[in-house]
Amino acid sequence: MSETRHQHASLPVNLAQKASLIEQQWSPRVVAEMNDYQIKVVRIEGEFIWHSHPETDEAFLVLEGILRIDLPEGCVHVNAGELYVVPRGVEHRTAAQGEAKLMMIEPRGILNTGHEGGEKTAQNDVWI
Ligand code: NI
């Protein structure tokens, strides 16, 4: 196989390294796109606000720390290496005691606060 076949390959995304570059907690950053979906990393600590996304499911993969997701029927704890999908339209609140680093998968254009708005709404579509 010729070397030239490898010249234009993009670099793999190191999720932990990308997460470490984020300056502020609760500020999701895009690291890749797949079709209409964006893959984001975020650092969180403390409690977010209750919100929902009427148009889409939202996937969380925990890279480091423990993510608590409060849901109408109770809470789930998601450990490093574990994945949880919040179904479309279900109210949820993410939280972490101490810092947690997460990867998220959701369609392009989805705001972190859903339709709630407010000061916790992060700027969307910011790449790192
Ligand atoms: Ni959400």
Short mmCIF file of C-alpha atoms and ligand atoms in Angstrom, two decimals:
data_model
loop_
_atom_site.label_atom_id
_atom_site.label_comp_id
_atom_site.label_asym_id
_atom_site.label_seq_id
_atom_site.Cartn_x
_atom_site.Cartn_y
_atom_site.Cartn_z
CA MET A 1 0.00 0.00 0.00
CA SER A 2 1.38 3.39 -0.96
CA GLU A 3 2.16 5.99 1.71
CA THR A 4 0.23 8.62 -0.20
CA ARG A 5 -3.02 6.90 0.70
CA HIS A 6 -2.54 8.13 4.29
CA GLN A 7 -1.62 11.74 3.63
CA HIS A 8 -5.04 13.28 4.06
CA ALA A 9 -6.37 11.35 7.02
CA SER A 10 -7.69 13.60 9.80
CA LEU A 11 -6.33 13.11 13.29
CA PRO A 12 -8.22 11.09 15.87
CA VAL A 13 -10.00 13.14 18.53
CA ASN A 14 -8.60 12.68 22.02
CA LEU A 15 -11.67 13.34 24.18
CA ALA A 16 -9.81 13.76 27.49
CA GLN A 17 -7.38 16.17 25.92
CA LYS A 18 -10.18 18.18 24.32
CA ALA A 19 -12.06 18.34 27.63
CA SER A 20 -8.93 19.59 29.37
CA LEU A 21 -8.77 22.55 26.97
CA ILE A 22 -12.21 23.87 27.95
CA GLU A 23 -11.83 26.93 30.14
CA GLN A 24 -15.30 27.12 31.67
CA GLN A 25 -17.58 24.52 33.17
CA TRP A 26 -21.01 24.08 31.60
CA SER A 27 -19.69 25.21 28.20
CA PRO A 28 -20.10 22.38 25.69
CA ARG A 29 -17.56 22.37 22.87
CA VAL A 30 -17.93 20.58 19.55
CA VAL A 31 -15.15 18.11 18.70
CA ALA A 32 -16.66 16.35 15.68
CA GLU A 33 -19.72 16.08 13.48
CA MET A 34 -21.41 13.02 12.08
CA ASN A 35 -24.15 13.64 9.53
CA ASP A 36 -26.44 16.14 11.27
CA TYR A 37 -25.15 15.28 14.72
CA GLN A 38 -22.50 16.98 16.79
CA ILE A 39 -20.23 15.28 19.28
CA LYS A 40 -19.37 17.59 22.15
CA VAL A 41 -17.32 17.52 25.33
CA VAL A 42 -18.17 19.44 28.48
CA ARG A 43 -16.89 19.84 32.04
CA ILE A 44 -19.58 20.15 34.69
CA GLU A 45 -19.76 20.62 38.45
CA GLY A 46 -22.75 21.34 40.67
CA GLU A 47 -26.31 21.36 39.34
CA PHE A 48 -27.67 22.51 36.01
CA ILE A 49 -31.30 23.61 35.47
CA TRP A 50 -34.30 21.44 34.65
CA HIS A 51 -35.06 21.44 30.94
CA SER A 52 -36.10 19.18 28.08
CA HIS A 53 -35.47 18.85 24.36
CA PRO A 54 -38.83 18.26 22.64
CA GLU A 55 -37.13 17.53 19.31
CA THR A 56 -34.43 15.03 20.23
CA ASP A 57 -32.91 12.41 22.49
CA GLU A 58 -29.65 13.43 24.18
CA ALA A 59 -26.76 11.02 24.81
CA PHE A 60 -24.19 11.38 27.60
CA LEU A 61 -20.97 9.35 27.83
CA VAL A 62 -19.02 9.93 31.03
CA LEU A 63 -15.28 10.34 30.50
CA GLU A 64 -14.30 11.14 34.08
CA GLY A 65 -16.11 11.58 37.37
CA ILE A 66 -19.73 10.68 38.11
CA LEU A 67 -22.71 12.23 36.36
CA ARG A 68 -26.05 12.39 38.14
CA ILE A 69 -29.06 12.85 35.91
CA ASP A 70 -32.24 13.87 37.70
CA LEU A 71 -35.33 12.64 35.90
CA PRO A 72 -39.04 12.88 36.74
CA GLU A 73 -39.03 9.34 38.16
CA GLY A 74 -35.79 9.70 40.13
CA CYS A 75 -32.09 10.03 39.47
CA VAL A 76 -29.48 7.86 37.76
CA HIS A 77 -25.74 7.88 38.44
CA VAL A 78 -23.59 7.39 35.36
CA ASN A 79 -19.97 6.38 35.95
CA ALA A 80 -16.90 6.86 33.78
CA GLY A 81 -17.16 4.63 30.73
CA GLU A 82 -20.97 4.48 30.96
CA LEU A 83 -23.53 5.90 28.56
CA TYR A 84 -27.02 7.22 29.21
CA VAL A 85 -29.59 8.46 26.74
CA VAL A 86 -32.26 10.89 27.90
CA PRO A 87 -35.31 10.35 25.67
CA ARG A 88 -36.78 13.17 23.67
CA GLY A 89 -39.08 15.44 25.66
CA VAL A 90 -38.16 14.04 29.09
CA GLU A 91 -37.36 16.69 31.69
CA HIS A 92 -33.84 16.29 33.07
CA ARG A 93 -31.21 18.04 35.14
CA THR A 94 -27.54 17.08 35.00
CA ALA A 95 -25.37 17.39 38.09
CA ALA A 96 -21.99 16.32 39.47
CA GLN A 97 -20.46 16.40 42.94
CA GLY A 98 -16.92 17.41 42.08
CA GLU A 99 -16.10 17.80 38.43
CA ALA A 100 -17.25 15.39 35.74
CA LYS A 101 -16.15 15.37 32.10
CA LEU A 102 -18.70 14.21 29.55
CA MET A 103 -19.11 13.54 25.88
CA MET A 104 -22.52 14.39 24.44
CA ILE A 105 -24.17 13.48 21.17
CA GLU A 106 -27.07 15.52 19.83
CA PRO A 107 -28.24 17.08 16.59
CA ARG A 108 -26.62 20.30 15.46
CA GLY A 109 -28.43 23.38 16.81
CA ILE A 110 -29.60 21.96 20.16
CA LEU A 111 -29.15 24.38 23.07
CA ASN A 112 -27.91 23.06 26.41
CA THR A 113 -30.92 24.56 28.20
CA GLY A 114 -33.50 23.35 25.68
CA HIS A 115 -36.19 26.04 25.51
CA GLU A 116 -35.70 27.25 29.07
CA GLY A 117 -33.16 29.94 28.19
CA GLY A 118 -31.55 31.91 31.00
CA GLU A 119 -28.01 32.61 32.12
CA LYS A 120 -26.89 28.97 31.89
CA THR A 121 -27.51 28.88 28.15
CA ALA A 122 -24.12 28.31 26.52
CA GLN A 123 -23.11 29.64 23.14
CA ASN A 124 -23.83 26.93 20.61
CA ASP A 125 -21.64 25.43 17.88
CA VAL A 126 -18.31 26.42 19.40
CA TRP A 127 -15.51 24.07 18.36
CA ILE A 128 -12.43 23.17 20.33
NI NI B 1 -30.41 18.45 28.03
#
